[in-house]
Amino acid sequence: MNDFMFSNLRMKLKKAVRGEVPISELIEAGLKVGKNFSRQEEVKIDPSHCELITIGDNVILAPRVHILAHDASLKPFLGYTKLGRVTIGNNVFIGANSIVLPNVQIGDNVVIGAGSVVSKDVKSNSVVAGNPARFIKSIDNYLGENNKIIESTTIFDRKWKESNLTKTQRIRDMTEATKDGVAFMTSKRIN
């Protein structure tokens, strides 16, 4: 079996087992996606109404994020399904297990905390979390707070990742670095 056939089979199996529709199929059906889009495992983007969803540049959808452009809660009672556009701006991170509901606009430079339910618009340059998602702080405050922590904690960089450490040594390093708090990883090489 060649690489193309194996890749195609793997996509079909994912779709059958997890319910994931390949991004290429969603784009063919009308989903609009910008550059540097990252969709992690088990993300569900409304396949039946993906033409109503626009995702900007530099967007990360963490595991098990759901983006819905329809709401069928009225169907058993009134016989109607509500539709609404979903627009996600540039430089957005949506945390694991979050749900974005129809008729929502998420601005640029936004972090949405894990487990959030986004039922209303999110302004640019903000951090939101919760059910329903609420404003927590500005992105500038969030980045400033974390930059201070980065200056005084362990950073695992590309050099560390590419080193010849055993898995046991890597586990020991990370366990030790996080015993009293957080550590950080980066794909950059830090001197």
mmCIF file with all atom_site columns, N, CA, C and O in Angstrom, residues 87-129:
data_model
loop_
_atom_site.group_PDB
_atom_site.id
_atom_site.type_symbol
_atom_site.label_atom_id
_atom_site.label_alt_id
_atom_site.label_comp_id
_atom_site.label_asym_id
_atom_site.label_entity_id
_atom_site.label_seq_id
_atom_site.pdbx_PDB_ins_code
_atom_site.Cartn_x
_atom_site.Cartn_y
_atom_site.Cartn_z
_atom_site.occupancy
_atom_site.B_iso_or_equiv
_atom_site.pdbx_formal_charge
_atom_site.auth_seq_id
_atom_site.auth_comp_id
_atom_site.auth_asym_id
_atom_site.auth_atom_id
_atom_site.pdbx_PDB_model_num
ATOM 1   N N  . THR A 1 87  ? -17.565 33.474 13.067 1.00 0.00 ? 87  THR A N  1
ATOM 2   C CA . THR A 1 87  ? -16.347 34.076 12.527 1.00 0.00 ? 87  THR A CA 1
ATOM 3   C C  . THR A 1 87  ? -15.298 34.091 13.629 1.00 0.00 ? 87  THR A C  1
ATOM 4   O O  . THR A 1 87  ? -15.543 34.621 14.712 1.00 0.00 ? 87  THR A O  1
ATOM 5   N N  . ILE A 1 88  ? -14.160 33.492 13.337 1.00 0.00 ? 88  ILE A N  1
ATOM 6   C CA . ILE A 1 88  ? -13.046 33.457 14.278 1.00 0.00 ? 88  ILE A CA 1
ATOM 7   C C  . ILE A 1 88  ? -11.920 34.276 13.662 1.00 0.00 ? 88  ILE A C  1
ATOM 8   O O  . ILE A 1 88  ? -11.493 34.008 12.542 1.00 0.00 ? 88  ILE A O  1
ATOM 9   N N  . GLY A 1 89  ? -11.457 35.283 14.390 1.00 0.00 ? 89  GLY A N  1
ATOM 10  C CA . GLY A 1 89  ? -10.442 36.201 13.876 1.00 0.00 ? 89  GLY A CA 1
ATOM 11  C C  . GLY A 1 89  ? -9.060  35.577 13.790 1.00 0.00 ? 89  GLY A C  1
ATOM 12  O O  . GLY A 1 89  ? -8.888  34.355 13.829 1.00 0.00 ? 89  GLY A O  1
ATOM 13  N N  . ASN A 1 90  ? -8.051  36.441 13.712 1.00 0.00 ? 90  ASN A N  1
ATOM 14  C CA . ASN A 1 90  ? -6.650  36.026 13.610 1.00 0.00 ? 90  ASN A CA 1
ATOM 15  C C  . ASN A 1 90  ? -6.029  35.914 14.998 1.00 0.00 ? 90  ASN A C  1
ATOM 16  O O  . ASN A 1 90  ? -6.401  36.646 15.914 1.00 0.00 ? 90  ASN A O  1
ATOM 17  N N  . ASN A 1 91  ? -5.056  35.022 15.135 1.00 0.00 ? 91  ASN A N  1
ATOM 18  C CA . ASN A 1 91  ? -4.308  34.843 16.384 1.00 0.00 ? 91  ASN A CA 1
ATOM 19  C C  . ASN A 1 91  ? -5.252  34.477 17.527 1.00 0.00 ? 91  ASN A C  1
ATOM 20  O O  . ASN A 1 91  ? -5.350  35.176 18.529 1.00 0.00 ? 91  ASN A O  1
ATOM 21  N N  . VAL A 1 92  ? -5.936  33.363 17.350 1.00 0.00 ? 92  VAL A N  1
ATOM 22  C CA . VAL A 1 92  ? -6.916  32.905 18.335 1.00 0.00 ? 92  VAL A CA 1
ATOM 23  C C  . VAL A 1 92  ? -6.552  31.493 18.785 1.00 0.00 ? 92  VAL A C  1
ATOM 24  O O  . VAL A 1 92  ? -6.218  30.637 17.967 1.00 0.00 ? 92  VAL A O  1
ATOM 25  N N  . PHE A 1 93  ? -6.633  31.275 20.088 1.00 0.00 ? 93  PHE A N  1
ATOM 26  C CA . PHE A 1 93  ? -6.475  29.941 20.673 1.00 0.00 ? 93  PHE A CA 1
ATOM 27  C C  . PHE A 1 93  ? -7.783  29.592 21.370 1.00 0.00 ? 93  PHE A C  1
ATOM 28  O O  . PHE A 1 93  ? -8.271  30.353 22.207 1.00 0.00 ? 93  PHE A O  1
ATOM 29  N N  . ILE A 1 94  ? -8.364  28.443 21.015 1.00 0.00 ? 94  ILE A N  1
ATOM 30  C CA . ILE A 1 94  ? -9.583  27.974 21.666 1.00 0.00 ? 94  ILE A CA 1
ATOM 31  C C  . ILE A 1 94  ? -9.230  26.692 22.410 1.00 0.00 ? 94  ILE A C  1
ATOM 32  O O  . ILE A 1 94  ? -8.815  25.701 21.806 1.00 0.00 ? 94  ILE A O  1
ATOM 33  N N  . GLY A 1 95  ? -9.359  26.732 23.753 1.00 0.00 ? 95  GLY A N  1
ATOM 34  C CA . GLY A 1 95  ? -8.936  25.645 24.624 1.00 0.00 ? 95  GLY A CA 1
ATOM 35  C C  . GLY A 1 95  ? -9.763  24.380 24.503 1.00 0.00 ? 95  GLY A C  1
ATOM 36  O O  . GLY A 1 95  ? -10.902 24.387 24.023 1.00 0.00 ? 95  GLY A O  1
ATOM 37  N N  . ALA A 1 96  ? -9.199  23.298 24.993 1.00 0.00 ? 96  ALA A N  1
ATOM 38  C CA . ALA A 1 96  ? -9.800  21.968 24.913 1.00 0.00 ? 96  ALA A CA 1
ATOM 39  C C  . ALA A 1 96  ? -11.224 21.946 25.463 1.00 0.00 ? 96  ALA A C  1
ATOM 40  O O  . ALA A 1 96  ? -11.542 22.626 26.436 1.00 0.00 ? 96  ALA A O  1
ATOM 41  N N  . ASN A 1 97  ? -12.064 21.166 24.801 1.00 0.00 ? 97  ASN A N  1
ATOM 42  C CA . ASN A 1 97  ? -13.452 20.939 25.208 1.00 0.00 ? 97  ASN A CA 1
ATOM 43  C C  . ASN A 1 97  ? -14.322 22.188 25.186 1.00 0.00 ? 97  ASN A C  1
ATOM 44  O O  . ASN A 1 97  ? -15.363 22.221 25.837 1.00 0.00 ? 97  ASN A O  1
ATOM 45  N N  . SER A 1 98  ? -13.927 23.204 24.458 1.00 0.00 ? 98  SER A N  1
ATOM 46  C CA . SER A 1 98  ? -14.755 24.404 24.328 1.00 0.00 ? 98  SER A CA 1
ATOM 47  C C  . SER A 1 98  ? -15.761 24.223 23.211 1.00 0.00 ? 98  SER A C  1
ATOM 48  O O  . SER A 1 98  ? -15.545 23.451 22.278 1.00 0.00 ? 98  SER A O  1
ATOM 49  N N  . ILE A 1 99  ? -16.867 24.960 23.323 1.00 0.00 ? 99  ILE A N  1
ATOM 50  C CA . ILE A 1 99  ? -17.917 24.926 22.313 1.00 0.00 ? 99  ILE A CA 1
ATOM 51  C C  . ILE A 1 99  ? -18.183 26.351 21.861 1.00 0.00 ? 99  ILE A C  1
ATOM 52  O O  . ILE A 1 99  ? -18.379 27.241 22.686 1.00 0.00 ? 99  ILE A O  1
ATOM 53  N N  . VAL A 1 100 ? -18.170 26.565 20.554 1.00 0.00 ? 100 VAL A N  1
ATOM 54  C CA . VAL A 1 100 ? -18.528 27.859 19.975 1.00 0.00 ? 100 VAL A CA 1
ATOM 55  C C  . VAL A 1 100 ? -19.885 27.669 19.315 1.00 0.00 ? 100 VAL A C  1
ATOM 56  O O  . VAL A 1 100 ? -20.042 26.838 18.420 1.00 0.00 ? 100 VAL A O  1
ATOM 57  N N  . LEU A 1 101 ? -20.868 28.432 19.769 1.00 0.00 ? 101 LEU A N  1
ATOM 58  C CA . LEU A 1 101 ? -22.240 28.305 19.291 1.00 0.00 ? 101 LEU A CA 1
ATOM 59  C C  . LEU A 1 101 ? -22.492 29.206 18.086 1.00 0.00 ? 101 LEU A C  1
ATOM 60  O O  . LEU A 1 101 ? -21.703 30.107 17.801 1.00 0.00 ? 101 LEU A O  1
ATOM 61  N N  . PRO A 1 102 ? -23.605 28.992 17.378 1.00 0.00 ? 102 PRO A N  1
ATOM 62  C CA . PRO A 1 102 ? -23.908 29.795 16.187 1.00 0.00 ? 102 PRO A CA 1
ATOM 63  C C  . PRO A 1 102 ? -24.079 31.278 16.495 1.00 0.00 ? 102 PRO A C  1
ATOM 64  O O  . PRO A 1 102 ? -24.411 31.658 17.607 1.00 0.00 ? 102 PRO A O  1
ATOM 65  N N  . ASN A 1 103 ? -23.865 32.091 15.447 1.00 0.00 ? 103 ASN A N  1
ATOM 66  C CA . ASN A 1 103 ? -24.070 33.539 15.516 1.00 0.00 ? 103 ASN A CA 1
ATOM 67  C C  . ASN A 1 103 ? -23.094 34.218 16.470 1.00 0.00 ? 103 ASN A C  1
ATOM 68  O O  . ASN A 1 103 ? -23.469 35.088 17.240 1.00 0.00 ? 103 ASN A O  1
ATOM 69  N N  . VAL A 1 104 ? -21.829 33.777 16.416 1.00 0.00 ? 104 VAL A N  1
ATOM 70  C CA . VAL A 1 104 ? -20.792 34.314 17.293 1.00 0.00 ? 104 VAL A CA 1
ATOM 71  C C  . VAL A 1 104 ? -19.638 34.841 16.449 1.00 0.00 ? 104 VAL A C  1
ATOM 72  O O  . VAL A 1 104 ? -19.234 34.206 15.478 1.00 0.00 ? 104 VAL A O  1
ATOM 73  N N  . GLN A 1 105 ? -19.126 36.000 16.854 1.00 0.00 ? 105 GLN A N  1
ATOM 74  C CA . GLN A 1 105 ? -17.902 36.544 16.257 1.00 0.00 ? 105 GLN A CA 1
ATOM 75  C C  . GLN A 1 105 ? -16.835 36.608 17.340 1.00 0.00 ? 105 GLN A C  1
ATOM 76  O O  . GLN A 1 105 ? -17.068 37.190 18.402 1.00 0.00 ? 105 GLN A O  1
ATOM 77  N N  . ILE A 1 106 ? -15.683 36.027 17.038 1.00 0.00 ? 106 ILE A N  1
ATOM 78  C CA . ILE A 1 106 ? -14.539 36.069 17.942 1.00 0.00 ? 106 ILE A CA 1
ATOM 79  C C  . ILE A 1 106 ? -13.507 36.960 17.278 1.00 0.00 ? 106 ILE A C  1
ATOM 80  O O  . ILE A 1 106 ? -13.117 36.724 16.138 1.00 0.00 ? 106 ILE A O  1
ATOM 81  N N  . GLY A 1 107 ? -13.081 38.001 17.984 1.00 0.00 ? 107 GLY A N  1
ATOM 82  C CA . GLY A 1 107 ? -12.143 38.973 17.423 1.00 0.00 ? 107 GLY A CA 1
ATOM 83  C C  . GLY A 1 107 ? -10.734 38.423 17.279 1.00 0.00 ? 107 GLY A C  1
ATOM 84  O O  . GLY A 1 107 ? -10.469 37.231 17.456 1.00 0.00 ? 107 GLY A O  1
ATOM 85  N N  . ASP A 1 108 ? -9.801  39.328 16.991 1.00 0.00 ? 108 ASP A N  1
ATOM 86  C CA . ASP A 1 108 ? -8.385  38.984 16.844 1.00 0.00 ? 108 ASP A CA 1
ATOM 87  C C  . ASP A 1 108 ? -7.704  38.959 18.212 1.00 0.00 ? 108 ASP A C  1
ATOM 88  O O  . ASP A 1 108 ? -8.118  39.663 19.136 1.00 0.00 ? 108 ASP A O  1
ATOM 89  N N  . ASN A 1 109 ? -6.626  38.191 18.321 1.00 0.00 ? 109 ASN A N  1
ATOM 90  C CA . ASN A 1 109 ? -5.796  38.150 19.529 1.00 0.00 ? 109 ASN A CA 1
ATOM 91  C C  . ASN A 1 109 ? -6.616  37.753 20.753 1.00 0.00 ? 109 ASN A C  1
ATOM 92  O O  . ASN A 1 109 ? -6.733  38.499 21.720 1.00 0.00 ? 109 ASN A O  1
ATOM 93  N N  . VAL A 1 110 ? -7.185  36.562 20.682 1.00 0.00 ? 110 VAL A N  1
ATOM 94  C CA . VAL A 1 110 ? -8.089  36.085 21.735 1.00 0.00 ? 110 VAL A CA 1
ATOM 95  C C  . VAL A 1 110 ? -7.627  34.719 22.232 1.00 0.00 ? 110 VAL A C  1
ATOM 96  O O  . VAL A 1 110 ? -7.197  33.877 21.448 1.00 0.00 ? 110 VAL A O  1
ATOM 97  N N  . VAL A 1 111 ? -7.746  34.508 23.541 1.00 0.00 ? 111 VAL A N  1
ATOM 98  C CA . VAL A 1 111 ? -7.558  33.199 24.152 1.00 0.00 ? 111 VAL A CA 1
ATOM 99  C C  . VAL A 1 111 ? -8.879  32.826 24.804 1.00 0.00 ? 111 VAL A C  1
ATOM 100 O O  . VAL A 1 111 ? -9.434  33.605 25.584 1.00 0.00 ? 111 VAL A O  1
ATOM 101 N N  . ILE A 1 112 ? -9.379  31.647 24.477 1.00 0.00 ? 112 ILE A N  1
ATOM 102 C CA . ILE A 1 112 ? -10.596 31.125 25.086 1.00 0.00 ? 112 ILE A CA 1
ATOM 103 C C  . ILE A 1 112 ? -10.186 29.926 25.935 1.00 0.00 ? 112 ILE A C  1
ATOM 104 O O  . ILE A 1 112 ? -9.623  28.957 25.429 1.00 0.00 ? 112 ILE A O  1
ATOM 105 N N  . GLY A 1 113 ? -10.441 30.013 27.239 1.00 0.00 ? 113 GLY A N  1
ATOM 106 C CA . GLY A 1 113 ? -10.021 28.979 28.176 1.00 0.00 ? 113 GLY A CA 1
ATOM 107 C C  . GLY A 1 113 ? -10.701 27.643 27.936 1.00 0.00 ? 113 GLY A C  1
ATOM 108 O O  . GLY A 1 113 ? -11.814 27.579 27.414 1.00 0.00 ? 113 GLY A O  1
ATOM 109 N N  . ALA A 1 114 ? -10.048 26.585 28.355 1.00 0.00 ? 114 ALA A N  1
ATOM 110 C CA . ALA A 1 114 ? -10.579 25.227 28.194 1.00 0.00 ? 114 ALA A CA 1
ATOM 111 C C  . ALA A 1 114 ? -11.955 25.104 28.837 1.00 0.00 ? 114 ALA A C  1
ATOM 112 O O  . ALA A 1 114 ? -12.223 25.680 29.886 1.00 0.00 ? 114 ALA A O  1
ATOM 113 N N  . GLY A 1 115 ? -12.835 24.346 28.183 1.00 0.00 ? 115 GLY A N  1
ATOM 114 C CA . GLY A 1 115 ? -14.157 24.072 28.727 1.00 0.00 ? 115 GLY A CA 1
ATOM 115 C C  . GLY A 1 115 ? -15.153 25.208 28.611 1.00 0.00 ? 115 GLY A C  1
ATOM 116 O O  . GLY A 1 115 ? -16.227 25.153 29.194 1.00 0.00 ? 115 GLY A O  1
ATOM 117 N N  . SER A 1 116 ? -14.842 26.215 27.830 1.00 0.00 ? 116 SER A N  1
ATOM 118 C CA . SER A 1 116 ? -15.731 27.374 27.703 1.00 0.00 ? 116 SER A CA 1
ATOM 119 C C  . SER A 1 116 ? -16.870 27.098 26.734 1.00 0.00 ? 116 SER A C  1
ATOM 120 O O  . SER A 1 116 ? -16.732 26.308 25.808 1.00 0.00 ? 116 SER A O  1
ATOM 121 N N  . VAL A 1 117 ? -17.987 27.785 26.974 1.00 0.00 ? 117 VAL A N  1
ATOM 122 C CA . VAL A 1 117 ? -19.103 27.774 26.038 1.00 0.00 ? 117 VAL A CA 1
ATOM 123 C C  . VAL A 1 117 ? -19.267 29.205 25.549 1.00 0.00 ? 117 VAL A C  1
ATOM 124 O O  . VAL A 1 117 ? -19.638 30.099 26.316 1.00 0.00 ? 117 VAL A O  1
ATOM 125 N N  . VAL A 1 118 ? -18.931 29.427 24.282 1.00 0.00 ? 118 VAL A N  1
ATOM 126 C CA . VAL A 1 118 ? -18.961 30.765 23.702 1.00 0.00 ? 118 VAL A CA 1
ATOM 127 C C  . VAL A 1 118 ? -20.308 30.955 23.023 1.00 0.00 ? 118 VAL A C  1
ATOM 128 O O  . VAL A 1 118 ? -20.553 30.418 21.947 1.00 0.00 ? 118 VAL A O  1
ATOM 129 N N  . SER A 1 119 ? -21.172 31.732 23.669 1.00 0.00 ? 119 SER A N  1
ATOM 130 C CA . SER A 1 119 ? -22.524 31.946 23.156 1.00 0.00 ? 119 SER A CA 1
ATOM 131 C C  . SER A 1 119 ? -22.755 33.385 22.706 1.00 0.00 ? 119 SER A C  1
ATOM 132 O O  . SER A 1 119 ? -23.788 33.693 22.131 1.00 0.00 ? 119 SER A O  1
ATOM 133 N N  . LYS A 1 120 ? -21.776 34.263 22.985 1.00 0.00 ? 120 LYS A N  1
ATOM 134 C CA . LYS A 1 120 ? -21.867 35.669 22.593 1.00 0.00 ? 120 LYS A CA 1
ATOM 135 C C  . LYS A 1 120 ? -20.539 36.094 21.980 1.00 0.00 ? 120 LYS A C  1
ATOM 136 O O  . LYS A 1 120 ? -19.519 35.435 22.158 1.00 0.00 ? 120 LYS A O  1
ATOM 137 N N  . ASP A 1 121 ? -20.545 37.230 21.280 1.00 0.00 ? 121 ASP A N  1
ATOM 138 C CA . ASP A 1 121 ? -19.328 37.732 20.647 1.00 0.00 ? 121 ASP A CA 1
ATOM 139 C C  . ASP A 1 121 ? -18.211 37.941 21.663 1.00 0.00 ? 121 ASP A C  1
ATOM 140 O O  . ASP A 1 121 ? -18.465 38.278 22.827 1.00 0.00 ? 121 ASP A O  1
ATOM 141 N N  . VAL A 1 122 ? -16.971 37.744 21.207 1.00 0.00 ? 122 VAL A N  1
ATOM 142 C CA . VAL A 1 122 ? -15.779 37.966 22.030 1.00 0.00 ? 122 VAL A CA 1
ATOM 143 C C  . VAL A 1 122 ? -14.985 39.076 21.372 1.00 0.00 ? 122 VAL A C  1
ATOM 144 O O  . VAL A 1 122 ? -14.613 38.974 20.205 1.00 0.00 ? 122 VAL A O  1
ATOM 145 N N  . LYS A 1 123 ? -14.723 40.133 22.132 1.00 0.00 ? 123 LYS A N  1
ATOM 146 C CA . LYS A 1 123 ? -13.976 41.278 21.599 1.00 0.00 ? 123 LYS A CA 1
ATOM 147 C C  . LYS A 1 123 ? -12.511 40.918 21.373 1.00 0.00 ? 123 LYS A C  1
ATOM 148 O O  . LYS A 1 123 ? -11.954 40.069 22.068 1.00 0.00 ? 123 LYS A O  1
ATOM 149 N N  . SER A 1 124 ? -11.899 41.624 20.428 1.00 0.00 ? 124 SER A N  1
ATOM 150 C CA . SER A 1 124 ? -10.469 41.463 20.169 1.00 0.00 ? 124 SER A CA 1
ATOM 151 C C  . SER A 1 124 ? -9.660  41.756 21.433 1.00 0.00 ? 124 SER A C  1
ATOM 152 O O  . SER A 1 124 ? -10.102 42.503 22.305 1.00 0.00 ? 124 SER A O  1
ATOM 153 N N  . ASN A 1 125 ? -8.472  41.166 21.493 1.00 0.00 ? 125 ASN A N  1
ATOM 154 C CA . ASN A 1 125 ? -7.504  41.431 22.551 1.00 0.00 ? 125 ASN A CA 1
ATOM 155 C C  . ASN A 1 125 ? -8.016  41.051 23.933 1.00 0.00 ? 125 ASN A C  1
ATOM 156 O O  . ASN A 1 125 ? -7.804  41.784 24.901 1.00 0.00 ? 125 ASN A O  1
ATOM 157 N N  . SER A 1 126 ? -8.675  39.899 24.016 1.00 0.00 ? 126 SER A N  1
ATOM 158 C CA . SER A 1 126 ? -9.205  39.508 25.320 1.00 0.00 ? 126 SER A CA 1
ATOM 159 C C  . SER A 1 126 ? -8.991  38.030 25.605 1.00 0.00 ? 126 SER A C  1
ATOM 160 O O  . SER A 1 126 ? -8.745  37.226 24.706 1.00 0.00 ? 126 SER A O  1
ATOM 161 N N  . VAL A 1 127 ? -9.082  37.697 26.888 1.00 0.00 ? 127 VAL A N  1
ATOM 162 C CA . VAL A 1 127 ? -9.054  36.329 27.371 1.00 0.00 ? 127 VAL A CA 1
ATOM 163 C C  . VAL A 1 127 ? -10.410 36.083 28.014 1.00 0.00 ? 127 VAL A C  1
ATOM 164 O O  . VAL A 1 127 ? -10.839 36.870 28.866 1.00 0.00 ? 127 VAL A O  1
ATOM 165 N N  . VAL A 1 128 ? -11.092 35.029 27.590 1.00 0.00 ? 128 VAL A N  1
ATOM 166 C CA . VAL A 1 128 ? -12.394 34.692 28.146 1.00 0.00 ? 128 VAL A CA 1
ATOM 167 C C  . VAL A 1 128 ? -12.384 33.232 28.575 1.00 0.00 ? 128 VAL A C  1
ATOM 168 O O  . VAL A 1 128 ? -11.604 32.423 28.068 1.00 0.00 ? 128 VAL A O  1
ATOM 169 N N  . ALA A 1 129 ? -13.276 32.892 29.521 1.00 0.00 ? 129 ALA A N  1
ATOM 170 C CA . ALA A 1 129 ? -13.396 31.505 29.963 1.00 0.00 ? 129 ALA A CA 1
ATOM 171 C C  . ALA A 1 129 ? -14.718 31.330 30.689 1.00 0.00 ? 129 ALA A C  1
ATOM 172 O O  . ALA A 1 129 ? -15.312 32.297 31.156 1.00 0.00 ? 129 ALA A O  1
#
